[in-house]
């Protein structure tokens, strides 16, 4: 419980400032939400179409499109998180609006956690938006009788918070926008593609047992498997 003591030390005024800053962020997000929905529609529809209708002709199971839909939900959270990394890095190397937040009656950790929450909400919205897109693309094949909706909502909520915090972590060591590409290719991409995105952990275990256990150190594995 001592590890969570800091949560109980937040005053009502600090919480009020945090909520107001988050409210401001969500108002800004509302201005770009349509464009993000268009991006999600294009990306998710092409991904689901190719994996559901085309890849089975290469010998993959007919259910592979459904498998990739699960990955698409998670990856949308990742994409939104990485877009927030670029925004944060631009601010840290440019206008430094973060200094305004740090100057308010707000603990520094809470000022940065605001970015994680904003990214989490953004990722959750786009992740769930990928579901109706897939329903349209897959048509009558869109059926998941064994899915537990409460468990799925809980899992997605946890994942969104993780990716929000991941965005803050990545931004902390990204020096500038020139280094952003390096971070994508050297950090995010390995986490993503070795995190059971295009295959399940059980398949990886059958193919390379030693690598499968190594991938249990990758938090993306739990997000994709979940």
Coordinates of C-alpha atoms in Angstrom, one line a residue:
X1 CA 0.0 0.0 0.0
X2 CA 2.9 2.4 0.6
X3 CA 3.6 2.4 -3.1
X4 CA 0.2 4.0 -3.6
X5 CA 0.4 6.5 -0.8
X6 CA 1.1 9.3 -3.3
X7 CA -2.4 8.8 -4.7
X8 CA -3.9 9.8 -1.4
X9 CA -1.7 12.9 -1.0
X10 CA -3.4 14.7 -3.9
X11 CA -5.3 17.7 -2.6
X12 CA -8.8 18.6 -4.0
X13 CA -7.2 21.7 -5.6
X14 CA -4.5 19.7 -7.3
X15 CA -7.1 17.3 -8.6
X16 CA -9.2 20.2 -9.8
X17 CA -6.3 21.6 -11.8
X18 CA -5.6 18.2 -13.3
X19 CA -9.2 17.8 -14.4
X20 CA -9.2 21.2 -15.9
X21 CA -6.0 20.6 -17.9
X22 CA -7.4 17.3 -19.1
X23 CA -10.6 18.9 -20.1
X24 CA -8.7 21.4 -22.2
X25 CA -6.8 18.5 -23.8
X26 CA -10.0 16.7 -24.7
X27 CA -11.5 19.9 -26.2
X28 CA -8.4 20.1 -28.5
X29 CA -8.8 16.4 -29.3
X30 CA -12.4 16.9 -30.3
X31 CA -11.2 19.2 -33.1
X32 CA -9.1 16.4 -34.6
X33 CA -11.2 13.4 -33.8
X34 CA -12.8 13.3 -37.3
X35 CA -9.5 13.1 -39.0
X36 CA -8.3 10.3 -36.6
X37 CA -11.5 8.4 -37.3
X38 CA -10.8 8.6 -41.0
X39 CA -7.3 7.4 -40.5
X40 CA -8.5 4.5 -38.4
X41 CA -11.1 3.6 -41.0
X42 CA -8.6 3.4 -43.8
X43 CA -5.9 1.5 -41.8
X44 CA -8.3 -1.0 -40.1
X45 CA -10.4 -1.7 -43.2
X46 CA -7.4 -2.5 -45.4
X47 CA -5.8 -4.6 -42.6
X48 CA -8.9 -6.6 -42.0
X49 CA -9.7 -6.9 -45.7
X50 CA -6.3 -8.3 -46.7
X51 CA -6.1 -10.7 -43.7
X52 CA -9.7 -11.9 -43.9
X53 CA -10.2 -12.3 -47.6
X54 CA -6.8 -12.7 -49.1
X55 CA -4.4 -14.3 -46.7
X56 CA -6.4 -17.6 -46.3
X57 CA -5.5 -18.2 -50.0
X58 CA -1.9 -18.4 -48.8
X59 CA -2.7 -21.2 -46.4
X60 CA -3.6 -19.2 -43.3
X61 CA -6.7 -20.1 -41.3
X62 CA -10.0 -18.5 -42.3
X63 CA -10.1 -17.0 -38.8
X64 CA -6.9 -15.1 -39.3
X65 CA -8.8 -11.9 -40.1
X66 CA -10.5 -12.1 -36.7
X67 CA -7.1 -12.7 -35.0
X68 CA -5.7 -9.5 -36.7
X69 CA -8.8 -7.5 -35.6
X70 CA -7.7 -8.1 -32.0
X71 CA -4.3 -6.9 -32.9
X72 CA -5.7 -3.9 -34.8
X73 CA -7.5 -2.7 -31.6
X74 CA -4.3 -2.8 -29.7
X75 CA -2.2 -1.2 -32.4
X76 CA -4.6 1.7 -32.7
X77 CA -3.7 2.4 -29.1
X78 CA 0.0 2.2 -30.0
X79 CA -0.4 4.5 -32.9
X80 CA -2.2 7.1 -30.9
X81 CA 0.4 6.8 -28.2
X82 CA 3.2 7.4 -30.7
X83 CA 1.5 10.3 -32.2
X84 CA 1.4 11.9 -28.7
X85 CA 5.1 11.2 -28.4
X86 CA 5.8 13.4 -31.4
X87 CA 3.5 16.1 -30.0
X88 CA 5.2 16.0 -26.7
X89 CA 8.7 16.0 -28.1
X90 CA 7.9 19.0 -30.4
X91 CA 6.7 20.8 -27.3
X92 CA 9.7 19.9 -25.2
X93 CA 12.1 21.1 -28.0
X94 CA 9.9 24.1 -29.0
X95 CA 7.3 26.1 -27.2
X96 CA 7.7 24.2 -23.9
X97 CA 4.1 24.5 -22.9
X98 CA 4.8 21.8 -20.3
X99 CA 6.5 24.4 -18.2
X100 CA 3.1 26.1 -17.7
X101 CA 1.7 22.9 -16.3
X102 CA 4.8 22.4 -14.1
X103 CA 4.3 25.9 -12.7
X104 CA 0.7 25.2 -11.6
X105 CA -0.3 23.9 -8.2
X106 CA 0.2 20.4 -9.4
X107 CA 2.8 17.6 -8.5
X108 CA 5.2 17.2 -11.4
X109 CA 4.3 13.5 -11.8
X110 CA 0.6 14.4 -12.2
X111 CA 1.5 17.0 -14.8
X112 CA 3.1 14.3 -16.9
X113 CA 0.4 11.7 -16.1
X114 CA -2.0 14.1 -17.7
X115 CA -0.4 13.3 -21.1
X116 CA -0.7 9.6 -20.4
X117 CA -4.4 9.9 -19.6
X118 CA -5.0 12.0 -22.7
X119 CA -3.2 9.4 -24.9
X120 CA -5.1 6.6 -23.2
X121 CA -8.5 8.1 -23.9
X122 CA -7.5 8.8 -27.5
X123 CA -6.2 5.3 -28.0
X124 CA -9.3 3.7 -26.4
X125 CA -11.6 5.7 -28.6
X126 CA -9.8 4.7 -31.8
X127 CA -9.3 1.1 -30.7
X128 CA -13.0 0.7 -30.2
X129 CA -13.8 2.5 -33.4
X130 CA -11.8 -0.2 -35.3
X131 CA -14.6 -2.7 -34.2
X132 CA -17.5 -1.2 -36.3
X133 CA -15.1 -0.7 -39.2
X134 CA -14.2 -4.4 -39.0
X135 CA -17.9 -5.3 -38.8
X136 CA -18.6 -3.5 -42.1
X137 CA -15.6 -5.1 -43.8
X138 CA -16.2 -8.6 -42.6
X139 CA -20.0 -8.6 -43.0
X140 CA -21.7 -11.8 -41.9
X141 CA -18.4 -13.3 -40.8
X142 CA -18.2 -10.7 -38.0
X143 CA -19.1 -13.1 -35.1
X144 CA -17.4 -13.5 -31.8
X145 CA -19.8 -15.7 -29.6
X146 CA -17.1 -16.5 -27.0
X147 CA -16.1 -12.9 -26.3
X148 CA -16.7 -11.6 -22.8
X149 CA -17.6 -7.9 -23.2
X150 CA -16.9 -6.9 -19.6
X151 CA -13.5 -8.6 -19.7
X152 CA -12.7 -7.0 -23.1
X153 CA -13.6 -3.6 -21.8
X154 CA -11.5 -4.1 -18.7
X155 CA -8.5 -5.4 -20.8
X156 CA -8.8 -2.5 -23.2
X157 CA -8.9 0.0 -20.3
X158 CA -5.7 -1.4 -18.8
X159 CA -4.0 -1.5 -22.2
X160 CA -4.9 2.1 -22.9
X161 CA -3.4 3.3 -19.6
X162 CA -0.3 1.2 -20.4
X163 CA 0.2 2.7 -23.8
X164 CA -0.5 6.2 -22.4
X165 CA 2.4 5.7 -19.9
X166 CA 4.5 4.1 -22.7
X167 CA 4.1 7.3 -24.7
X168 CA 5.4 9.4 -21.8
X169 CA 8.3 7.0 -21.2
X170 CA 9.3 7.1 -24.9
X171 CA 9.1 10.9 -25.0
X172 CA 11.4 11.1 -22.0
X173 CA 14.4 9.8 -24.0
X174 CA 13.5 11.1 -27.4
X175 CA 15.9 14.1 -27.8
X176 CA 14.2 15.7 -30.8
X177 CA 12.1 15.0 -33.8
X178 CA 15.1 13.8 -35.7
X179 CA 15.6 11.1 -33.2
X180 CA 11.8 10.2 -33.4
X181 CA 12.4 7.9 -36.4
X182 CA 15.2 6.1 -34.6
X183 CA 13.0 5.5 -31.5
X184 CA 10.2 4.1 -33.8
X185 CA 12.5 1.6 -35.5
X186 CA 14.8 0.7 -32.6
X187 CA 12.4 0.6 -29.7
X188 CA 8.7 0.7 -30.7
X189 CA 8.9 -1.5 -33.8
X190 CA 10.8 -4.4 -32.1
X191 CA 8.4 -4.3 -29.1
X192 CA 5.4 -4.3 -31.5
X193 CA 6.4 -7.0 -34.0
X194 CA 8.0 -9.3 -31.4
X195 CA 5.0 -8.9 -29.1
X196 CA 2.8 -11.5 -30.8
X197 CA 1.1 -9.1 -33.2
X198 CA 1.0 -11.4 -36.3
X199 CA 1.0 -14.7 -34.4
X200 CA -0.1 -16.0 -31.0
X201 CA 2.3 -16.8 -28.1
X202 CA 1.5 -20.5 -28.4
X203 CA 2.5 -20.5 -32.1
X204 CA 5.7 -18.8 -31.2
X205 CA 6.3 -21.3 -28.4
X206 CA 6.0 -24.1 -31.0
X207 CA 8.3 -22.4 -33.4
X208 CA 11.0 -21.1 -31.1
X209 CA 10.5 -22.0 -27.4
X210 CA 13.5 -20.0 -26.2
X211 CA 12.3 -16.9 -27.9
X212 CA 8.7 -17.3 -26.7
X213 CA 9.9 -17.2 -23.1
X214 CA 12.1 -14.2 -23.8
X215 CA 9.1 -12.5 -25.3
X216 CA 7.3 -12.8 -21.9
X217 CA 9.6 -9.9 -20.9
X218 CA 7.9 -7.8 -23.6
X219 CA 4.8 -6.0 -22.2
X220 CA 3.3 -5.8 -25.7
X221 CA 3.0 -9.6 -25.6
X222 CA 0.4 -9.3 -22.8
X223 CA -1.4 -6.6 -24.6
X224 CA -1.8 -8.6 -27.8
X225 CA -2.5 -11.9 -26.0
X226 CA -5.1 -10.2 -23.9

